[in-house]
Amino acid sequence: MEAVSQYLVTLLADKFDVDPDAVKPGSTLAELELDSLAVVELFVTVREQWGVELDDSDSAADLTVEDVARLVADQLPDDSGPVEATDPGTPR
Amino acid sequence: MTGHAATRRTEPLAVTGIGLVTPAGLGTRATWDRVCAGVPTAAADPELAGLPVPFSCRVPGFDPRVHVGVRQAWRLDRATQFAITAAREAVADAGLDPLSWDGRRVAVVMGSAAGGVTTYESQHSRLLRTGPRSVSPLTLPAFLPNMAAGQTAIALDARGPALHTSTACASGATALIVAAMLLREGACDIAVAGGTDAMVTPLCVTAFSQMGALSGRAAEPAAASRPFDADRDGFVIAEGAGVLVLERAGQAAARRAPVHALFVGHGSTTDAHDPVAPHPEGRGLREAFLRALATAGAGPADVDHINAHGTSTPLNDAREAGVLRRLFGARPPTVTSTKGVIGHPMGAAGSIEAALTALTVSHQLAPPTANFRRPDSGTGGLDLVTGGVHKHPVRLALSASAGFGGHNTVLAFRPPESSIPVPF
C-alpha cells in the first residue's frame, strides 16, 4: 500500500504536473485538477505499471488518492512491485 | 496562355520571425551555425536497431517536459511538440507577445506529411500487445494531422484560421503559400506558418526502406545524405519543425519590426504523372519555378541562389538538376541542398529550408552541400556550394520542394529593404 501511494504521488507530479505537496490521501482526482482524459490516462498507466484492473468509469474522478492506492494494493500479492517500468511520458 | 504568364505579381510579405527545431540544433541560431559548418547530423539510431536502415537524423536534446511543459507533454505527439516549440521561438523572434496581441487576427498554418504517426504507431503496438484497456485516451487528439495547427493555436491564443496542409514532403512550403494567401486576402494580420514531422518510427523507416528510398550506408551514416553526389543512394530520414512569422511588409514596417527577408513570390504545381516518381523532364517543378519568378516580378537571370529539394535520391537529384540546368544555364545561381546536413525531415523540409533561404538572403551567405564530392552525368552543370559557406550578393533566392503525389513548390525571397538589424 505504501509503495503504491508513493508511486501515485510521483506519477501525479511527473506526468500530470500536480504539486506533490498538494497530494493528500483524501484528495480526489478532480480536486487535483485531472480532467476526464487525464483520469483515464492515469488509470491506463497504473494498470500497465502494476498489472491490475481498474474501472475508469465516470465516477473515477471522485476517487481519492487513497482509494486508488487501495484498489491497486488489494489486487497485489504481498510485497509485489510494479510489473514493468513504463515511460510516463507522451501517449506512446 | 501559359500558367506562369497568367500569374499576378504578389505583394511582398515580411518574414519577421523564424523558429527551428532540427537535427542541426534546437533553435534557429544553432541550426544555422551547423548548416553553415556543413557538418552532417545522421547517426546510428537505437530506436531503429535491427531494422534494415538503423540510422537517422534526430533532434538533439529535445525534452518535451521542458519545451511544452509537463502538463502538456503526455497529451501531444512529438510532431506537435516540435511545432509548438518552433512557433514560440518564431513569435518571440518577431518581437510579438501572444499575451498582448489580438488573437482574432492571427492565423496558424501547419504542414505535416504524417501527423502524429509516432502516437499512432506506438498505441497500435499497445493494442496488439496488451489489449484495448492499455490504449491511451489521448491517442486520437494526439495523432489527428490537424492537431499541430490546432494545438499551436491554443499555445499562442491564435484565434484566426488554423489550417493543416498536407502535400507530403512539400507540406511545410505549402503551408507558407496558404499563409501568404490568407494575409493577402485580409483574413489575418499575422500568420504563424510552417511544417513539422516526426516520422522516424520503425514502421515509417521500414516502409521507406521497402520502397528503396533510403540510403543504406549504415556503416557510415554521416556520409549517407549526399545530395547531387555521384555516389548518392537515397535519403536519410529526419525529424523537426520550421516555423515562420509572416506579416504584410507595410505592417511590419509600421511596427518597426526587424525583417529577416521578404517573401516575394511562390509557385505551386503538380506533375500529374506518378504518385512517387518525379516527372522525367521535371515538368511540374519547372513550371513551379516559372510561377514563383513571375509572382516575384523576376526572371531566371535575377536568381542568385537556390536552396534545392536535393534529397540525395538518384531520381530526384537528377531530375531537379536537369530542371535547374535548363532554366538557369545561361547564368547559373549557386545551389545548396541543406539535406546533406539535416537529412530529410519530411513535411517539415519545405519550411525549414524556407527559413534557411530567408537567412541566406539576410546574411548574404550560402551554406554548403555536405558530402558532395563529384557529380554524375545527371547532376553536373550546377554551381553547387561545397566545402564551406559562400559569401556573395544574394538579391533573389528560391527554395524548392517536392512531395509524393507529384507536388512541387517554389518560394522566392529577397533581402529586406529596411535597415533595422535582425538579432543575428
Short mmCIF file of N, CA, C and O in Angstrom, two decimals, chain A residues 13-18 32-45 47-48 53-56 84 86-92, chain B residues 47 58 64-65 69-78 81 118-120 122-123 126 129-130 132-139 141-142 200:
data_model
loop_
_atom_site.label_atom_id
_atom_site.label_comp_id
_atom_site.label_asym_id
_atom_site.label_seq_id
_atom_site.Cartn_x
_atom_site.Cartn_y
_atom_site.Cartn_z
N ALA A 13 2.90 13.87 -10.04
CA ALA A 13 3.81 15.01 -10.20
C ALA A 13 4.52 14.97 -11.54
O ALA A 13 4.54 15.96 -12.28
N ASP A 14 5.08 13.82 -11.89
CA ASP A 14 5.94 13.72 -13.08
C ASP A 14 5.18 13.78 -14.39
O ASP A 14 5.65 14.33 -15.37
N LYS A 15 4.00 13.20 -14.41
CA LYS A 15 3.27 13.13 -15.67
C LYS A 15 2.14 14.14 -15.74
O LYS A 15 1.83 14.65 -16.83
N PHE A 16 1.51 14.43 -14.60
CA PHE A 16 0.31 15.28 -14.64
C PHE A 16 0.54 16.65 -14.00
O PHE A 16 -0.41 17.42 -13.84
N ASP A 17 1.79 16.94 -13.66
CA ASP A 17 2.17 18.27 -13.20
C ASP A 17 1.41 18.69 -11.94
O ASP A 17 1.09 19.86 -11.76
N VAL A 18 1.12 17.73 -11.08
CA VAL A 18 0.44 18.04 -9.82
C VAL A 18 1.51 18.32 -8.76
O VAL A 18 2.49 17.58 -8.64
N LEU A 32 -7.48 17.48 -7.72
CA LEU A 32 -6.10 17.65 -8.20
C LEU A 32 -6.08 18.15 -9.66
O LEU A 32 -5.04 18.18 -10.29
N GLU A 33 -7.26 18.52 -10.16
CA GLU A 33 -7.43 19.13 -11.48
C GLU A 33 -7.12 18.17 -12.63
O GLU A 33 -6.65 18.60 -13.68
N LEU A 34 -7.39 16.89 -12.41
CA LEU A 34 -7.30 15.95 -13.52
C LEU A 34 -8.63 15.96 -14.27
O LEU A 34 -9.68 15.70 -13.68
N ASP A 35 -8.59 16.26 -15.57
CA ASP A 35 -9.82 16.20 -16.34
C ASP A 35 -10.12 14.75 -16.70
O ASP A 35 -9.37 13.83 -16.35
N SER A 36 -11.23 14.55 -17.42
CA SER A 36 -11.69 13.18 -17.66
C SER A 36 -10.65 12.36 -18.43
O SER A 36 -10.42 11.18 -18.11
N LEU A 37 -10.00 12.97 -19.42
CA LEU A 37 -9.00 12.23 -20.19
C LEU A 37 -7.77 11.93 -19.34
O LEU A 37 -7.17 10.86 -19.46
N ALA A 38 -7.43 12.86 -18.47
CA ALA A 38 -6.27 12.64 -17.60
C ALA A 38 -6.54 11.50 -16.63
O ALA A 38 -5.65 10.71 -16.31
N VAL A 39 -7.79 11.40 -16.14
CA VAL A 39 -8.14 10.30 -15.23
C VAL A 39 -7.99 8.96 -15.96
O VAL A 39 -7.39 8.02 -15.42
N VAL A 40 -8.49 8.90 -17.19
CA VAL A 40 -8.36 7.65 -17.96
C VAL A 40 -6.88 7.33 -18.20
O VAL A 40 -6.44 6.19 -18.05
N GLU A 41 -6.11 8.35 -18.56
CA GLU A 41 -4.68 8.14 -18.81
C GLU A 41 -3.98 7.66 -17.53
O GLU A 41 -3.12 6.78 -17.57
N LEU A 42 -4.37 8.24 -16.40
CA LEU A 42 -3.79 7.81 -15.11
C LEU A 42 -4.06 6.32 -14.88
O LEU A 42 -3.16 5.55 -14.54
N PHE A 43 -5.30 5.93 -15.12
CA PHE A 43 -5.67 4.53 -14.87
C PHE A 43 -4.99 3.59 -15.87
O PHE A 43 -4.58 2.48 -15.51
N VAL A 44 -4.87 4.02 -17.13
CA VAL A 44 -4.15 3.21 -18.13
C VAL A 44 -2.71 2.99 -17.67
O VAL A 44 -2.18 1.88 -17.72
N THR A 45 -2.09 4.07 -17.19
CA THR A 45 -0.69 3.98 -16.75
C THR A 45 -0.56 3.07 -15.54
O THR A 45 0.34 2.22 -15.48
N ARG A 47 -2.66 0.69 -14.52
CA ARG A 47 -2.96 -0.70 -14.90
C ARG A 47 -1.74 -1.37 -15.51
O ARG A 47 -1.40 -2.51 -15.19
N GLU A 48 -1.08 -0.63 -16.42
CA GLU A 48 0.06 -1.22 -17.10
C GLU A 48 1.24 -1.40 -16.15
O GLU A 48 1.95 -2.40 -16.22
N GLU A 53 -6.46 -4.44 -12.47
CA GLU A 53 -7.65 -3.95 -13.16
C GLU A 53 -8.20 -2.74 -12.41
O GLU A 53 -8.32 -2.77 -11.18
N LEU A 54 -8.53 -1.70 -13.12
CA LEU A 54 -9.14 -0.51 -12.51
C LEU A 54 -10.27 -0.05 -13.41
O LEU A 54 -10.14 -0.06 -14.63
N ASP A 55 -11.37 0.35 -12.80
CA ASP A 55 -12.53 0.81 -13.56
C ASP A 55 -12.46 2.33 -13.70
O ASP A 55 -12.54 3.05 -12.71
N ASP A 56 -12.29 2.80 -14.95
CA ASP A 56 -12.22 4.25 -15.15
C ASP A 56 -13.58 4.80 -15.57
O ASP A 56 -13.70 5.51 -16.57
N GLU A 84 6.19 -3.69 -14.69
CA GLU A 84 7.17 -3.21 -15.66
C GLU A 84 7.33 -1.71 -15.47
O GLU A 84 6.43 -1.03 -14.99
N THR A 86 7.22 1.57 -17.04
CA THR A 86 6.76 2.21 -18.27
C THR A 86 7.18 3.67 -18.27
O THR A 86 7.38 4.27 -17.24
N ASP A 87 7.30 4.19 -19.44
CA ASP A 87 7.63 5.61 -19.60
C ASP A 87 6.37 6.43 -19.35
O ASP A 87 5.40 6.29 -20.09
N PRO A 88 6.36 7.23 -18.30
CA PRO A 88 5.14 8.02 -18.05
C PRO A 88 5.11 9.29 -18.88
O PRO A 88 4.58 10.31 -18.46
N GLY A 89 5.71 9.26 -20.05
CA GLY A 89 5.80 10.47 -20.86
C GLY A 89 4.63 10.64 -21.79
O GLY A 89 3.48 10.63 -21.38
N THR A 90 4.92 10.79 -23.07
CA THR A 90 3.88 11.06 -24.05
C THR A 90 3.02 9.83 -24.29
O THR A 90 3.39 8.73 -23.91
N PRO A 91 1.85 10.00 -24.92
CA PRO A 91 0.98 8.83 -25.16
C PRO A 91 1.57 7.91 -26.21
O PRO A 91 1.21 7.96 -27.37
N ARG A 92 2.54 7.13 -25.83
CA ARG A 92 3.23 6.26 -26.78
C ARG A 92 3.17 4.82 -26.32
O ARG A 92 3.04 4.56 -25.15
N GLU B 47 16.62 3.46 -31.58
CA GLU B 47 15.21 3.07 -31.76
C GLU B 47 14.99 2.31 -33.06
O GLU B 47 13.93 1.73 -33.27
N ARG B 58 18.20 12.89 -35.84
CA ARG B 58 17.31 13.20 -34.73
C ARG B 58 17.57 14.61 -34.20
O ARG B 58 18.70 15.09 -34.22
N PRO B 64 10.44 17.22 -24.11
CA PRO B 64 9.10 17.80 -24.20
C PRO B 64 8.63 18.40 -22.89
O PRO B 64 7.88 19.38 -22.88
N ARG B 65 9.08 17.85 -21.76
CA ARG B 65 8.64 18.39 -20.45
C ARG B 65 9.18 19.80 -20.26
O ARG B 65 8.54 20.63 -19.63
N GLY B 69 6.14 21.73 -21.52
CA GLY B 69 5.63 21.66 -20.15
C GLY B 69 5.14 20.27 -19.79
O GLY B 69 4.68 19.51 -20.63
N VAL B 70 5.26 19.94 -18.51
CA VAL B 70 4.89 18.62 -18.02
C VAL B 70 3.42 18.32 -18.31
O VAL B 70 3.05 17.24 -18.77
N ARG B 71 2.56 19.30 -18.05
CA ARG B 71 1.13 19.07 -18.18
C ARG B 71 0.73 18.75 -19.63
O ARG B 71 -0.22 18.01 -19.87
N GLN B 72 1.45 19.32 -20.59
CA GLN B 72 1.11 19.11 -21.99
C GLN B 72 1.88 17.96 -22.64
O GLN B 72 1.43 17.41 -23.64
N ALA B 73 3.05 17.63 -22.10
CA ALA B 73 3.95 16.70 -22.79
C ALA B 73 3.27 15.38 -23.16
O ALA B 73 3.42 14.88 -24.26
N TRP B 74 2.50 14.81 -22.22
CA TRP B 74 1.91 13.50 -22.49
C TRP B 74 0.67 13.59 -23.38
O TRP B 74 0.16 12.58 -23.85
N ARG B 75 0.17 14.81 -23.61
CA ARG B 75 -1.03 14.98 -24.43
C ARG B 75 -0.72 15.22 -25.90
O ARG B 75 -1.63 15.23 -26.72
N LEU B 76 0.53 15.49 -26.23
CA LEU B 76 0.88 15.91 -27.58
C LEU B 76 1.83 14.92 -28.24
O LEU B 76 2.76 14.42 -27.61
N ASP B 77 1.59 14.70 -29.52
CA ASP B 77 2.54 13.91 -30.29
C ASP B 77 3.85 14.69 -30.45
O ASP B 77 3.88 15.91 -30.38
N ARG B 78 4.90 13.95 -30.70
CA ARG B 78 6.23 14.57 -30.86
C ARG B 78 6.22 15.65 -31.96
O ARG B 78 6.82 16.71 -31.81
N GLN B 81 4.75 18.72 -30.53
CA GLN B 81 5.71 19.33 -29.60
C GLN B 81 6.74 20.15 -30.36
O GLN B 81 7.09 21.27 -29.96
N THR B 118 3.86 8.97 -34.65
CA THR B 118 4.56 8.34 -33.52
C THR B 118 3.54 7.77 -32.54
O THR B 118 3.66 6.63 -32.08
N THR B 119 2.52 8.56 -32.24
CA THR B 119 1.45 8.11 -31.35
C THR B 119 0.67 6.96 -31.96
O THR B 119 0.42 5.94 -31.32
N TYR B 120 0.30 7.13 -33.21
CA TYR B 120 -0.50 6.10 -33.90
C TYR B 120 0.20 4.75 -33.84
O TYR B 120 -0.40 3.73 -33.49
N SER B 122 2.75 3.70 -31.86
CA SER B 122 3.01 3.15 -30.53
C SER B 122 1.73 2.64 -29.88
O SER B 122 1.73 1.60 -29.21
N GLN B 123 0.62 3.36 -30.07
CA GLN B 123 -0.64 2.91 -29.46
C GLN B 123 -1.18 1.67 -30.16
O GLN B 123 -1.78 0.80 -29.51
N ARG B 126 0.58 -1.13 -28.61
CA ARG B 126 0.00 -1.42 -27.29
C ARG B 126 -1.28 -2.24 -27.42
O ARG B 126 -1.51 -3.18 -26.66
N ARG B 129 -0.35 -5.68 -28.17
CA ARG B 129 0.48 -6.33 -27.15
C ARG B 129 -0.30 -6.60 -25.87
O ARG B 129 -0.22 -7.68 -25.30
N THR B 130 -1.04 -5.60 -25.41
CA THR B 130 -1.65 -5.74 -24.07
C THR B 130 -3.14 -5.47 -24.05
O THR B 130 -3.73 -5.40 -22.97
N PRO B 132 -7.04 -3.61 -25.41
CA PRO B 132 -7.65 -2.29 -25.60
C PRO B 132 -7.56 -1.38 -24.39
O PRO B 132 -7.51 -0.17 -24.52
N ARG B 133 -7.53 -1.96 -23.17
CA ARG B 133 -7.55 -1.09 -21.99
C ARG B 133 -6.20 -0.43 -21.73
O ARG B 133 -6.06 0.37 -20.81
N SER B 134 -5.20 -0.76 -22.54
CA SER B 134 -3.89 -0.12 -22.36
C SER B 134 -3.68 1.03 -23.36
O SER B 134 -2.64 1.67 -23.35
N VAL B 135 -4.68 1.28 -24.19
CA VAL B 135 -4.55 2.34 -25.19
C VAL B 135 -4.87 3.70 -24.56
O VAL B 135 -5.88 3.86 -23.88
N SER B 136 -4.00 4.67 -24.79
CA SER B 136 -4.17 5.99 -24.19
C SER B 136 -5.43 6.67 -24.72
O SER B 136 -5.71 6.64 -25.92
N PRO B 137 -6.19 7.32 -23.83
CA PRO B 137 -7.36 8.07 -24.29
C PRO B 137 -6.97 9.30 -25.11
O PRO B 137 -7.82 9.92 -25.73
N LEU B 138 -5.70 9.63 -25.09
CA LEU B 138 -5.23 10.79 -25.86
C LEU B 138 -4.80 10.41 -27.26
O LEU B 138 -4.31 11.25 -28.01
N THR B 139 -4.97 9.15 -27.63
CA THR B 139 -4.47 8.69 -28.93
C THR B 139 -5.01 9.53 -30.08
O THR B 139 -4.24 10.05 -30.90
N PRO B 141 -6.71 12.62 -30.22
CA PRO B 141 -6.30 14.03 -30.29
C PRO B 141 -4.80 14.21 -30.46
O PRO B 141 -4.37 15.28 -30.85
N ALA B 142 -4.01 13.17 -30.21
CA ALA B 142 -2.57 13.31 -30.45
C ALA B 142 -2.20 13.02 -31.90
O ALA B 142 -1.30 13.63 -32.44
N VAL B 200 10.41 9.45 -37.76
CA VAL B 200 11.49 8.48 -37.53
C VAL B 200 10.95 7.39 -36.61
O VAL B 200 11.21 7.36 -35.40
#
